[in-house]
Tab-separated table of C-alpha atoms in Angstrom:
chain	number	residue	atom	x	y	z
J	127	UNK	CA	7.595	5.766	-17.233
J	128	UNK	CA	4.119	6.588	-18.684
J	129	UNK	CA	0.548	7.520	-18.065
J	130	UNK	CA	-2.857	5.993	-18.549
J	131	UNK	CA	-6.073	7.964	-18.710
J	132	UNK	CA	-9.071	6.543	-16.817
J	133	UNK	CA	-12.715	6.758	-17.684
J	134	UNK	CA	-13.243	10.125	-15.883
J	135	UNK	CA	-10.221	11.657	-17.515
J	136	UNK	CA	-7.739	11.211	-14.680
J	137	UNK	CA	-4.148	10.751	-15.667
J	138	UNK	CA	-2.435	7.938	-13.667
J	139	UNK	CA	1.324	8.089	-13.760
J	140	UNK	CA	3.184	4.711	-13.653
J	141	UNK	CA	6.699	3.193	-13.952
J	142	UNK	CA	7.144	-0.005	-16.011
J	143	UNK	CA	10.621	-1.484	-15.907
J	144	UNK	CA	11.994	-4.811	-17.120
J	145	UNK	CA	11.335	-7.279	-19.930
J	146	UNK	CA	7.873	-7.065	-21.587
J	147	UNK	CA	7.624	-10.843	-21.446
J	148	UNK	CA	8.675	-11.034	-17.719
J	149	UNK	CA	6.293	-12.071	-14.993
J	150	UNK	CA	4.687	-8.737	-13.927
J	151	UNK	CA	4.656	-7.473	-10.394
J	152	UNK	CA	2.436	-4.500	-9.643
J	153	UNK	CA	3.219	-2.432	-6.574
J	154	UNK	CA	0.571	-0.288	-4.678
J	155	UNK	CA	1.866	2.354	-2.331
J	156	UNK	CA	0.602	3.582	1.053
J	157	UNK	CA	-0.748	6.929	2.183
J	158	UNK	CA	0.249	9.620	1.315
J	159	UNK	CA	3.176	8.435	-0.769
J	160	UNK	CA	3.861	7.566	-4.388
J	161	UNK	CA	5.386	4.848	-6.606
J	162	UNK	CA	8.800	6.118	-5.435
J	163	UNK	CA	8.229	4.322	-2.111
J	164	UNK	CA	8.876	1.063	-3.977
J	165	UNK	CA	12.277	1.918	-5.383
J	166	UNK	CA	14.116	-0.698	-3.263
J	167	UNK	CA	11.656	-3.505	-4.153
J	168	UNK	CA	11.483	-2.537	-7.864
J	169	UNK	CA	15.235	-2.675	-8.234
J	170	UNK	CA	15.389	-5.973	-6.355
J	171	UNK	CA	12.836	-7.784	-8.423
J	172	UNK	CA	13.964	-6.152	-11.637
J	173	UNK	CA	17.309	-7.873	-10.995
J	174	UNK	CA	15.523	-11.149	-10.601
J	175	UNK	CA	14.128	-10.819	-14.167
J	176	UNK	CA	10.641	-9.610	-13.326
J	177	UNK	CA	8.688	-6.815	-15.076
J	178	UNK	CA	7.958	-4.277	-12.265
J	179	UNK	CA	5.201	-1.738	-12.329
J	180	UNK	CA	4.252	0.930	-9.867
J	181	UNK	CA	1.732	3.762	-10.145
J	182	UNK	CA	0.900	6.984	-8.281
J	183	UNK	CA	-2.648	6.850	-6.867
J	184	UNK	CA	-4.927	9.563	-8.149
J	185	UNK	CA	-4.242	12.757	-6.194
J	186	UNK	CA	-0.829	11.388	-5.168
J	187	UNK	CA	2.636	11.903	-6.635
J	188	UNK	CA	2.544	12.777	-10.331
J	189	UNK	CA	-0.985	11.638	-11.074
J	190	UNK	CA	-3.894	14.093	-11.568
J	191	UNK	CA	-4.902	16.065	-8.536
J	192	UNK	CA	-8.570	15.227	-8.921
J	193	UNK	CA	-11.512	16.738	-7.064
J	194	UNK	CA	-13.316	13.410	-6.875
J	195	UNK	CA	-12.708	9.654	-6.733
J	196	UNK	CA	-10.748	9.429	-3.449
J	197	UNK	CA	-12.389	6.094	-2.440
J	198	UNK	CA	-11.435	2.435	-2.666
J	199	UNK	CA	-13.872	1.636	-5.475
J	200	UNK	CA	-12.332	4.361	-7.693
J	201	UNK	CA	-8.741	3.390	-6.650
J	202	UNK	CA	-9.471	-0.195	-7.748
J	203	UNK	CA	-11.040	1.011	-11.018
J	204	UNK	CA	-7.984	3.064	-11.735
J	205	UNK	CA	-5.804	-0.017	-11.212
J	206	UNK	CA	-8.025	-1.939	-13.526
J	207	UNK	CA	-7.558	0.792	-16.185
J	208	UNK	CA	-3.885	0.435	-15.838
J	209	UNK	CA	-3.755	-3.362	-16.047
J	210	UNK	CA	-6.052	-3.279	-18.992
J	211	UNK	CA	-3.940	-0.694	-20.789
J	212	UNK	CA	-0.840	-2.715	-20.213
J	213	UNK	CA	-2.647	-6.006	-20.774
J	214	UNK	CA	-1.119	-7.556	-17.683
J	215	UNK	CA	-1.820	-11.254	-17.244
J	216	UNK	CA	-0.848	-13.475	-14.320
J	217	UNK	CA	0.438	-10.470	-12.341
J	218	UNK	CA	1.463	-10.469	-8.719
J	219	UNK	CA	-0.019	-7.502	-6.873
J	220	UNK	CA	1.810	-6.210	-3.799
J	221	UNK	CA	0.309	-3.557	-1.602
J	222	UNK	CA	1.548	-1.776	1.527
J	223	UNK	CA	-0.786	-0.158	4.009
J	224	UNK	CA	-3.541	1.746	2.092
J	225	UNK	CA	-2.128	-0.017	-1.019
J	226	UNK	CA	-2.930	-3.297	0.612
J	227	UNK	CA	-6.641	-2.245	0.770
J	228	UNK	CA	-6.374	-1.219	-2.871
J	229	UNK	CA	-5.007	-4.658	-3.793
J	230	UNK	CA	-7.747	-6.489	-1.894
J	231	UNK	CA	-10.504	-4.523	-3.640
J	232	UNK	CA	-8.884	-4.798	-7.075
J	233	UNK	CA	-8.023	-8.499	-6.809
J	234	UNK	CA	-11.506	-9.371	-5.661
J	235	UNK	CA	-12.921	-7.774	-8.768
J	236	UNK	CA	-10.195	-8.456	-11.323
J	237	UNK	CA	-10.886	-10.084	-14.638
J	238	UNK	CA	-10.116	-13.809	-14.906
J	239	UNK	CA	-6.378	-14.391	-15.533
J	240	UNK	CA	-5.160	-11.014	-14.565
J	241	UNK	CA	-3.855	-11.907	-11.179
J	242	UNK	CA	-1.784	-14.904	-10.036
J	243	UNK	CA	-0.928	-13.994	-6.441
J	244	UNK	CA	-1.148	-11.083	-3.977
J	245	UNK	CA	0.931	-9.814	-1.111
J	246	UNK	CA	-0.420	-7.520	1.635
J	247	UNK	CA	2.245	-5.876	3.760
J	248	UNK	CA	1.192	-3.920	6.862
J	249	UNK	CA	-2.109	-3.637	5.135
J	250	UNK	CA	-5.271	-1.898	6.327
J	251	UNK	CA	-7.764	-4.785	5.786
J	252	UNK	CA	-10.130	-6.121	7.092
J	253	UNK	CA	-11.206	-2.744	8.774
J	254	UNK	CA	-9.221	-0.217	10.702
J	255	UNK	CA	-12.010	1.794	12.350
J	256	UNK	CA	-13.438	0.668	15.673
J	257	UNK	CA	-17.098	-0.317	15.281
J	258	UNK	CA	-19.525	-2.633	17.125
J	259	UNK	CA	-18.545	-5.402	14.691
J	260	UNK	CA	-14.841	-4.527	15.004
J	261	UNK	CA	-14.258	-3.699	18.699
J	262	UNK	CA	-10.452	-4.084	18.283
J	263	UNK	CA	-10.212	-1.281	15.800
J	264	UNK	CA	-8.843	2.234	16.325
J	265	UNK	CA	-11.286	4.915	17.484
J	266	UNK	CA	-12.375	7.635	14.979
J	267	UNK	CA	-10.427	10.236	17.033
J	268	UNK	CA	-7.170	8.689	15.840
J	269	UNK	CA	-8.087	9.338	12.205
J	270	UNK	CA	-9.536	12.728	13.014
J	271	UNK	CA	-6.016	13.512	14.290
J	272	UNK	CA	-4.565	12.686	10.874
J	273	UNK	CA	-7.218	14.943	9.243
J	274	UNK	CA	-6.383	17.779	11.585
J	275	UNK	CA	-2.751	17.346	10.725
J	276	UNK	CA	-3.292	17.429	7.028
J	277	UNK	CA	-5.627	20.404	7.209
J	278	UNK	CA	-3.649	22.343	9.832
J	279	UNK	CA	-0.055	21.855	8.937
J	280	UNK	CA	0.528	19.167	6.341
J	281	UNK	CA	4.234	19.893	6.021
J	282	UNK	CA	4.960	19.375	9.684
J	283	UNK	CA	2.637	16.368	9.939
J	284	UNK	CA	4.526	14.747	7.053
J	285	UNK	CA	7.713	15.131	9.098
J	286	UNK	CA	6.254	13.887	12.390
J	287	UNK	CA	4.768	10.659	10.995
J	288	UNK	CA	7.921	9.178	9.430
J	289	UNK	CA	9.993	10.503	12.257
J	290	UNK	CA	8.000	8.527	14.735
J	291	UNK	CA	5.476	5.690	14.355
J	292	UNK	CA	5.761	4.933	10.620
J	293	UNK	CA	9.272	3.574	10.794
J	294	UNK	CA	9.404	2.937	14.529
J	295	UNK	CA	12.088	5.653	14.851
J	296	UNK	CA	10.336	6.636	18.210
J	297	UNK	CA	11.398	3.344	19.787
J	298	UNK	CA	14.433	3.147	22.105
J	299	UNK	CA	17.544	2.153	20.201
J	300	UNK	CA	16.044	2.654	16.772
J	301	UNK	CA	18.517	3.372	13.861
J	302	UNK	CA	16.976	6.538	12.498
J	303	UNK	CA	17.459	7.272	8.786
J	304	UNK	CA	17.091	10.934	7.984
J	305	UNK	CA	16.965	10.001	4.290
J	306	UNK	CA	13.792	7.845	4.759
J	307	UNK	CA	12.213	10.699	6.709
J	308	UNK	CA	13.063	13.289	4.056
J	309	UNK	CA	11.960	11.054	1.172
J	310	UNK	CA	8.628	10.350	2.933
J	311	UNK	CA	8.083	14.127	3.244
J	312	UNK	CA	8.993	14.658	-0.387
J	313	UNK	CA	6.648	12.088	-1.704
J	314	UNK	CA	3.797	13.285	0.494
J	315	UNK	CA	4.201	16.964	-0.465
J	316	UNK	CA	4.095	16.047	-4.166
J	317	UNK	CA	0.409	15.058	-3.727
J	318	UNK	CA	-2.744	16.980	-3.171
J	319	UNK	CA	-3.929	17.987	0.239
J	320	UNK	CA	-7.622	17.177	-0.645
J	321	UNK	CA	-6.620	13.697	-1.865
J	322	UNK	CA	-4.675	13.018	1.315
J	323	UNK	CA	-7.463	14.300	3.499
J	324	UNK	CA	-10.172	12.196	1.848
J	325	UNK	CA	-8.032	9.178	1.563
J	326	UNK	CA	-7.956	8.998	5.379
J	327	UNK	CA	-11.572	7.916	5.348
J	328	UNK	CA	-10.871	5.490	2.508
J	329	UNK	CA	-8.233	3.665	4.288
J	330	UNK	CA	-9.713	3.710	7.761
J	331	UNK	CA	-13.482	3.224	7.202
J	332	UNK	CA	-13.583	0.826	4.230
J	333	UNK	CA	-14.573	-2.694	5.238
J	334	UNK	CA	-12.726	-5.239	3.104
J	335	UNK	CA	-14.281	-8.280	4.671
J	336	UNK	CA	-16.274	-9.333	1.532
J	337	UNK	CA	-13.321	-8.555	-0.745
J	338	UNK	CA	-11.077	-10.927	1.182
J	339	UNK	CA	-13.639	-13.672	1.095
J	340	UNK	CA	-13.920	-13.441	-2.717
J	341	UNK	CA	-10.190	-13.707	-3.384
J	342	UNK	CA	-9.208	-17.108	-4.828
J	343	UNK	CA	-5.515	-16.624	-5.524
J	344	UNK	CA	-2.760	-17.347	-2.871
J	345	UNK	CA	-2.167	-14.348	-0.662
J	346	UNK	CA	0.802	-13.598	1.574
J	347	UNK	CA	-0.081	-11.454	4.591
J	348	UNK	CA	3.140	-9.958	6.058
J	349	UNK	CA	2.939	-7.722	9.137
J	350	UNK	CA	5.256	-6.370	11.843
J	351	UNK	CA	4.132	-7.055	15.395
J	352	UNK	CA	5.224	-3.416	16.430
J	353	UNK	CA	3.193	-1.770	13.722
J	354	UNK	CA	2.116	1.512	15.327
J	355	UNK	CA	0.010	2.644	12.346
J	356	UNK	CA	-1.980	-0.519	11.473
J	357	UNK	CA	-1.905	-2.484	14.696
J	358	UNK	CA	-1.134	-6.165	14.217
J	359	UNK	CA	-3.871	-7.814	16.263
J	360	UNK	CA	-6.807	-6.217	14.420
J	361	UNK	CA	-5.374	-6.653	10.971
J	362	UNK	CA	-3.131	-9.494	9.715
J	363	UNK	CA	-4.520	-12.430	11.749
J	364	UNK	CA	-8.129	-11.435	10.967
J	365	UNK	CA	-7.244	-10.959	7.270
J	366	UNK	CA	-5.839	-14.469	6.905
J	367	UNK	CA	-8.960	-16.069	8.515
J	368	UNK	CA	-11.040	-14.424	5.780
J	369	UNK	CA	-8.934	-15.532	2.861
J	370	UNK	CA	-9.454	-18.874	1.040
J	371	UNK	CA	-5.692	-19.256	0.446
J	372	UNK	CA	-3.804	-17.012	2.821
J	373	UNK	CA	-0.439	-17.361	4.512
J	374	UNK	CA	0.461	-15.261	7.515
J	375	UNK	CA	4.111	-14.196	8.081
J	376	UNK	CA	4.679	-12.151	11.209
J	377	UNK	CA	7.804	-10.086	11.864
J	378	UNK	CA	8.602	-9.738	15.541
J	379	UNK	CA	9.189	-6.074	16.501
J	380	UNK	CA	9.063	-4.722	12.942
J	381	UNK	CA	7.431	-1.386	12.264
J	382	UNK	CA	4.789	-0.328	9.777
J	383	UNK	CA	7.374	0.741	7.216
J	384	UNK	CA	9.349	-2.474	7.463
J	385	UNK	CA	9.694	-2.696	3.643
J	386	UNK	CA	12.123	0.284	3.916
J	387	UNK	CA	13.725	-0.486	7.286
J	388	UNK	CA	14.208	-4.209	6.627
J	389	UNK	CA	14.193	-4.799	2.842
J	390	UNK	CA	16.970	-7.399	3.152
J	391	UNK	CA	14.493	-9.573	5.038
J	392	UNK	CA	11.196	-8.693	3.334
J	393	UNK	CA	12.354	-8.816	-0.307
J	394	UNK	CA	13.688	-12.421	-0.231
J	395	UNK	CA	10.647	-13.582	1.690
J	396	UNK	CA	8.286	-12.082	-0.887
J	397	UNK	CA	10.425	-13.515	-3.719
J	398	UNK	CA	10.148	-17.002	-2.103
J	399	UNK	CA	6.343	-16.669	-1.970
J	400	UNK	CA	6.087	-15.533	-5.572
J	401	UNK	CA	8.296	-18.520	-6.648
J	402	UNK	CA	6.445	-21.077	-4.471
């Protein structure tokens, strides 16, 4: 574990496990979580001989609780500072949800040779917000609800989200894991309320269309068809159409947090893509 300091003095916390000469995999977490959300995947790929790296986004987890910079351009710049500091080359970047948007923006702007492949899981691109150009998106009122929850009672909101739509635990017959709910709450409450509040606009209102068009490396787009947070129809299929070298893998009935509910399926699939 270590830290890197960005140009504006922000300290970004990261984990870096495995052989220094191993193929690097960089994990980008969702809102409002931290690098800890990747524990399962990091252990899995570490056992396969990879060098695994995960960071806490600014304002999240153990990184600096900054007053500014809660936008996708800054998030991507922070990732660039991390990959420069570690001199990562030919890395695979894997992002979930908001982290998928962060991956899209970073990879589109990355220095030559830094990135070999990317994986977007339940990711927010191309654009979550409903607009004239994106009629299938979610209305602003949905995201205002998240903002009201963070500002009004963040602690309860961070119980309600994982208890319900995030992991699909609100579906009939779902096998509820109290541990996942508690760990989601724990990660969320480690971060700053202002960062979580402002990140809602970053993940919902950022249009990644041009980023996706610029990405040259192979990209796996993995998405559950029962994703209640980032609805399938307005995300994964549209993202793949914009990519030069994208592969869509759909998971019937899987929820937004499928990396945690079905790691025994997702991890081998991601490994197969990396090795392909």
